[in-house]
Amino acid sequence: MKKAEAADKADIPDGMSIPEELERREERLKVIAQAKAEIERRAAERHAVEQADYEKKQADRAAKQKQSGKKPRGRGPKPPLAGPTDKDQVNLTDEESRIMPASGGGFKQAYNAQAAVDTETMLIITTHVTQETNDKQQMSPALEALAALPGQLGKVDTIIADCGYYSETNVKDCEAKEIVPYIAIDRQSHNPSVWERFREPEPLPDNADAVARMKHRLKTAVGKAVYAIRKSTVEPAFGVIKAVMGFDRFSLRGCTAVSGEWDLACIAWNIKRLHVLSA
């Protein structure tokens, strides 16, 4: 009681309003409760995907055992754990952003900004922003955006991408849309030997699938020259936007607003390129 009486008699710090402070703390508790609910929702969504993948692996394993009559080697797939994990979290400033690996190491709260660049003009022709960290899942929306471009701009017949976009599905999707893919299988060494640089691969077998054809294509002298174009077209576009134009972070919050901000940055790049092309 003495402590309470002393506190009542003490001076309130300058600029502090007790009702406003209580309201701020109550609002903070509401935000935390909403964040917990969002974490649980994401965990349930993730578990549903992981459970479907687990059941598929189990079915494939059972089919393989039935076909061969032998128990498959190795350990079977582990069932996914339901519920949030210790690493699950929500950013209270922008709950739609996600934790992603940083280019210089470590992690940061971010979005994954994508762009397709024309190799002849270096103009950005499609963009989109995603909450997904993995670039493998971004080939499909990029192909859809390319297909939706006006016909007078011409038809895309070749696509070049680094190893982050490689998957068998992506290679097949490109060929299904009559686009020749040049997607790196893995990271390439910077100093290949003379033999590796100039030798031609063995002829392809007649029954080669889409992935085998692309791997063979990338090993040819023509394929290496085509893939090398990426370093002088797509890479400079992103590099100039970040280092020269100073656009190295988003100022807005929410995926929709961030998408518009990324479009504005890409429009600014295209204006710079049009000025150079028309000079």
Coordinates of C-alpha atoms in Angstrom, one line a residue:
M1 CA 0.0 0.0 0.0
K2 CA 2.9 2.3 0.8
K3 CA 4.4 1.6 -2.6
A4 CA 1.1 2.2 -4.4
E5 CA 0.6 5.5 -2.5
A6 CA 4.1 6.6 -3.4
A7 CA 3.5 5.8 -7.0
D8 CA 0.3 7.8 -7.0
K9 CA 2.1 10.8 -5.6
A10 CA 5.1 10.4 -8.0
D11 CA 5.2 12.7 -11.0
I12 CA 4.1 11.3 -14.4
P13 CA 7.0 11.4 -16.9
D14 CA 6.7 14.3 -19.4
G15 CA 4.7 13.5 -22.5
M16 CA 3.2 10.3 -21.0
S17 CA -0.5 9.7 -21.0
I18 CA -1.6 6.7 -18.9
P19 CA -4.9 6.1 -20.9
E20 CA -3.0 6.3 -24.1
E21 CA -0.3 4.0 -22.8
L22 CA -2.9 1.4 -21.6
E23 CA -4.6 1.7 -25.0
R24 CA -1.2 1.1 -26.8
R25 CA -0.5 -2.0 -24.8
E26 CA -4.0 -3.4 -25.3
E27 CA -3.6 -2.8 -29.1
R28 CA -0.2 -4.6 -28.9
L29 CA -1.8 -7.6 -27.3
K30 CA -4.4 -7.7 -30.0
V31 CA -1.7 -7.6 -32.7
I32 CA 0.2 -10.4 -30.9
A33 CA -2.9 -12.5 -30.8
Q34 CA -3.5 -12.0 -34.5
A35 CA 0.1 -13.0 -35.2
K36 CA -0.3 -16.2 -33.2
A37 CA -3.5 -17.0 -35.2
E38 CA -1.6 -16.4 -38.4
I39 CA 1.3 -18.7 -37.3
E40 CA -1.2 -21.4 -36.6
R41 CA -2.9 -20.9 -40.0
R42 CA 0.4 -21.1 -41.9
A43 CA 1.3 -24.2 -39.9
A44 CA -1.9 -25.9 -40.8
E45 CA -1.4 -24.9 -44.5
R46 CA 2.1 -26.2 -44.5
H47 CA 1.1 -29.5 -42.8
A48 CA -1.5 -30.1 -45.4
V49 CA 1.1 -29.8 -48.2
E50 CA 3.6 -31.9 -46.4
Q51 CA 1.0 -34.5 -45.6
A52 CA 0.0 -34.8 -49.2
D53 CA 3.7 -35.1 -50.2
Y54 CA 4.2 -37.8 -47.5
E55 CA 1.3 -39.8 -48.7
K56 CA 2.5 -39.6 -52.3
K57 CA 5.9 -40.9 -51.3
Q58 CA 4.3 -43.7 -49.3
A59 CA 2.2 -44.7 -52.3
D60 CA 5.2 -44.6 -54.6
R61 CA 7.2 -46.7 -52.2
A62 CA 4.4 -49.2 -51.9
A63 CA 3.9 -49.4 -55.7
K64 CA 7.7 -50.0 -56.1
Q65 CA 7.6 -52.8 -53.5
K66 CA 4.6 -54.4 -55.2
Q67 CA 6.3 -54.3 -58.6
S68 CA 9.7 -55.6 -57.5
G69 CA 8.5 -57.9 -54.7
K70 CA 11.2 -56.6 -52.5
K71 CA 11.2 -54.0 -49.7
P72 CA 12.7 -50.7 -50.9
R73 CA 16.1 -49.9 -49.4
G74 CA 16.6 -47.0 -47.1
R75 CA 14.4 -45.4 -44.6
G76 CA 10.8 -44.6 -45.5
P77 CA 9.5 -41.0 -45.5
K78 CA 8.8 -39.5 -42.1
P79 CA 5.3 -38.2 -41.4
P80 CA 5.1 -34.4 -41.0
L81 CA 4.5 -32.9 -37.6
A82 CA 1.4 -30.9 -37.1
G83 CA 1.3 -27.5 -35.5
P84 CA 3.7 -24.5 -35.4
T85 CA 7.4 -25.0 -34.8
D86 CA 9.9 -23.0 -32.8
K87 CA 11.1 -21.3 -36.0
D88 CA 7.6 -20.1 -37.1
Q89 CA 7.1 -16.4 -36.7
V90 CA 5.2 -13.4 -38.1
N91 CA 6.5 -9.9 -38.7
L92 CA 4.4 -7.5 -36.7
T93 CA 5.2 -4.6 -39.1
D94 CA 4.4 -6.5 -42.3
E95 CA 2.9 -9.9 -41.8
E96 CA 2.8 -10.6 -45.5
S97 CA 6.6 -10.5 -45.8
R98 CA 8.7 -13.6 -45.2
I99 CA 12.2 -14.4 -43.8
M100 CA 14.5 -15.1 -46.8
P101 CA 18.2 -15.8 -47.2
A102 CA 20.2 -12.6 -47.8
S103 CA 22.6 -12.4 -50.7
G104 CA 25.5 -11.5 -48.4
G105 CA 24.7 -14.2 -45.9
G106 CA 22.2 -14.5 -43.1
F107 CA 18.5 -13.8 -43.3
K108 CA 16.2 -10.8 -43.7
Q109 CA 12.5 -10.0 -43.8
A110 CA 11.8 -9.6 -47.5
Y111 CA 9.8 -10.3 -50.7
N112 CA 11.0 -12.2 -53.7
A113 CA 11.0 -9.7 -56.7
Q114 CA 11.0 -11.3 -60.2
A115 CA 11.6 -9.9 -63.6
A116 CA 12.0 -11.2 -67.2
V117 CA 14.4 -9.2 -69.3
D118 CA 14.6 -9.0 -73.1
T119 CA 18.1 -10.0 -74.1
E120 CA 18.3 -7.7 -77.2
T121 CA 17.0 -4.4 -75.6
M122 CA 17.5 -5.2 -71.9
L123 CA 14.0 -3.9 -71.3
I124 CA 12.0 -5.6 -68.5
I125 CA 9.0 -7.2 -70.1
T126 CA 7.3 -9.0 -67.1
T127 CA 7.4 -8.6 -63.3
H128 CA 5.9 -10.2 -60.3
V129 CA 6.5 -10.3 -56.5
T130 CA 6.0 -13.4 -54.5
Q131 CA 6.3 -14.5 -50.8
E132 CA 8.0 -17.7 -51.9
T133 CA 11.7 -18.0 -51.3
N134 CA 12.3 -20.7 -53.9
D135 CA 12.7 -19.5 -57.5
K136 CA 11.8 -22.9 -58.8
Q137 CA 8.1 -22.0 -58.3
Q138 CA 8.4 -18.8 -60.2
M139 CA 8.9 -20.2 -63.7
S140 CA 5.3 -21.0 -64.1
P141 CA 3.9 -17.5 -63.4
A142 CA 6.7 -16.0 -65.5
L143 CA 5.7 -18.2 -68.5
E144 CA 2.0 -17.2 -68.0
A145 CA 3.0 -13.5 -68.0
L146 CA 5.1 -14.0 -71.1
A147 CA 2.2 -15.7 -72.9
A148 CA -0.1 -12.8 -72.0
L149 CA 2.1 -10.2 -73.7
P150 CA 0.6 -8.4 -76.7
G151 CA 1.2 -10.3 -80.0
Q152 CA 2.7 -7.3 -81.7
L153 CA 5.7 -7.5 -79.3
G154 CA 6.6 -10.9 -80.9
K155 CA 6.8 -14.4 -79.5
V156 CA 9.2 -15.6 -76.9
D157 CA 11.1 -18.6 -78.3
T158 CA 14.0 -18.9 -75.8
I159 CA 14.3 -18.5 -72.1
I160 CA 17.5 -18.3 -70.0
A161 CA 17.6 -18.8 -66.3
D162 CA 20.1 -19.7 -63.6
C163 CA 20.2 -22.9 -61.6
G164 CA 17.7 -21.6 -59.0
Y165 CA 14.9 -22.1 -61.6
Y166 CA 15.9 -25.6 -62.6
S167 CA 13.4 -28.5 -62.2
E168 CA 12.2 -31.2 -64.5
T169 CA 8.7 -29.7 -64.4
N170 CA 10.0 -26.2 -65.5
V171 CA 11.9 -27.7 -68.4
K172 CA 8.8 -29.6 -69.6
D173 CA 6.6 -26.5 -69.1
C174 CA 8.9 -24.5 -71.4
E175 CA 8.9 -27.1 -74.1
A176 CA 5.1 -27.4 -73.8
K177 CA 4.8 -23.7 -74.6
E178 CA 7.3 -24.1 -77.5
I179 CA 10.0 -22.2 -75.7
V180 CA 13.6 -23.6 -75.8
P181 CA 14.9 -23.6 -72.2
Y182 CA 18.5 -22.8 -71.2
I183 CA 18.3 -23.4 -67.4
A184 CA 21.5 -24.1 -65.6
I185 CA 21.5 -27.5 -63.8
D186 CA 23.9 -26.3 -61.1
R187 CA 26.4 -23.6 -60.3
Q188 CA 29.1 -23.3 -63.0
S189 CA 32.8 -22.8 -62.2
H190 CA 34.2 -19.4 -63.1
N191 CA 37.4 -20.8 -64.6
P192 CA 36.7 -24.0 -66.6
S193 CA 39.5 -25.7 -68.4
V194 CA 40.2 -25.1 -72.1
W195 CA 39.0 -28.7 -72.8
E196 CA 35.7 -28.1 -71.0
R197 CA 35.2 -24.7 -72.8
F198 CA 35.6 -26.0 -76.3
R199 CA 34.7 -29.7 -76.4
E200 CA 31.4 -30.7 -77.9
P201 CA 29.2 -33.3 -76.1
E202 CA 28.5 -36.8 -77.5
P203 CA 25.4 -37.0 -79.8
L204 CA 22.1 -37.4 -78.0
P205 CA 20.3 -40.7 -78.1
D206 CA 17.0 -40.8 -80.0
N207 CA 14.9 -41.4 -76.8
A208 CA 16.3 -38.5 -74.9
D209 CA 13.8 -36.7 -72.7
A210 CA 13.3 -32.9 -72.3
V211 CA 15.9 -32.7 -69.4
A212 CA 18.5 -34.7 -71.3
R213 CA 18.0 -32.5 -74.4
M214 CA 18.5 -29.3 -72.4
K215 CA 21.6 -30.7 -70.6
H216 CA 23.1 -31.6 -73.9
R217 CA 22.2 -28.2 -75.4
L218 CA 24.0 -26.4 -72.5
K219 CA 27.2 -28.4 -73.2
T220 CA 27.4 -27.3 -76.8
A221 CA 29.4 -24.3 -77.9
V222 CA 26.2 -22.6 -79.1
G223 CA 24.4 -23.4 -75.9
K224 CA 27.2 -22.0 -73.8
A225 CA 27.2 -18.8 -75.8
V226 CA 23.4 -18.4 -75.4
Y227 CA 23.5 -19.0 -71.7
A228 CA 26.3 -16.5 -71.3
I229 CA 24.0 -13.7 -72.5
R230 CA 22.3 -13.9 -69.1
K231 CA 25.3 -12.3 -67.4
S232 CA 25.1 -9.2 -69.6
T233 CA 21.4 -8.7 -69.7
V234 CA 19.4 -9.9 -66.6
E235 CA 22.3 -9.4 -64.1
P236 CA 23.0 -5.8 -65.1
A237 CA 19.3 -4.9 -64.9
F238 CA 19.0 -6.0 -61.3
G239 CA 22.5 -4.6 -60.4
V240 CA 21.7 -1.1 -61.8
I241 CA 18.3 -1.0 -60.2
K242 CA 19.8 -1.8 -56.8
A243 CA 23.3 -0.2 -56.9
V244 CA 22.8 2.8 -59.3
M245 CA 19.2 3.7 -58.9
G246 CA 19.4 3.0 -55.1
F247 CA 16.3 0.7 -55.0
D248 CA 17.6 -1.9 -52.6
R249 CA 14.6 -2.2 -50.3
F250 CA 10.8 -1.8 -50.3
S251 CA 9.3 1.2 -48.5
L252 CA 5.7 0.0 -48.6
R253 CA 4.0 -2.8 -46.7
G254 CA 1.8 -5.7 -48.0
C255 CA 2.3 -7.8 -51.1
T256 CA 0.0 -5.7 -53.3
A257 CA 1.7 -2.4 -52.4
V258 CA 5.1 -4.0 -52.8
S259 CA 4.2 -5.3 -56.2
G260 CA 3.2 -1.8 -57.3
E261 CA 6.5 -0.4 -55.9
W262 CA 8.5 -3.0 -57.8
D263 CA 6.6 -2.2 -61.0
L264 CA 7.5 1.5 -60.6
A265 CA 11.2 0.6 -60.2
C266 CA 11.1 -1.5 -63.3
I267 CA 9.3 1.2 -65.3
A268 CA 12.0 3.6 -64.2
W269 CA 14.6 1.2 -65.5
N270 CA 12.8 0.8 -68.8
I271 CA 12.7 4.6 -69.2
K272 CA 16.4 4.8 -68.7
R273 CA 16.9 2.0 -71.3
L274 CA 14.5 3.7 -73.8
H275 CA 16.6 6.9 -73.5
V276 CA 19.7 4.9 -74.3
L277 CA 18.1 3.0 -77.1
S278 CA 16.7 6.1 -78.8
A279 CA 20.0 8.1 -78.5

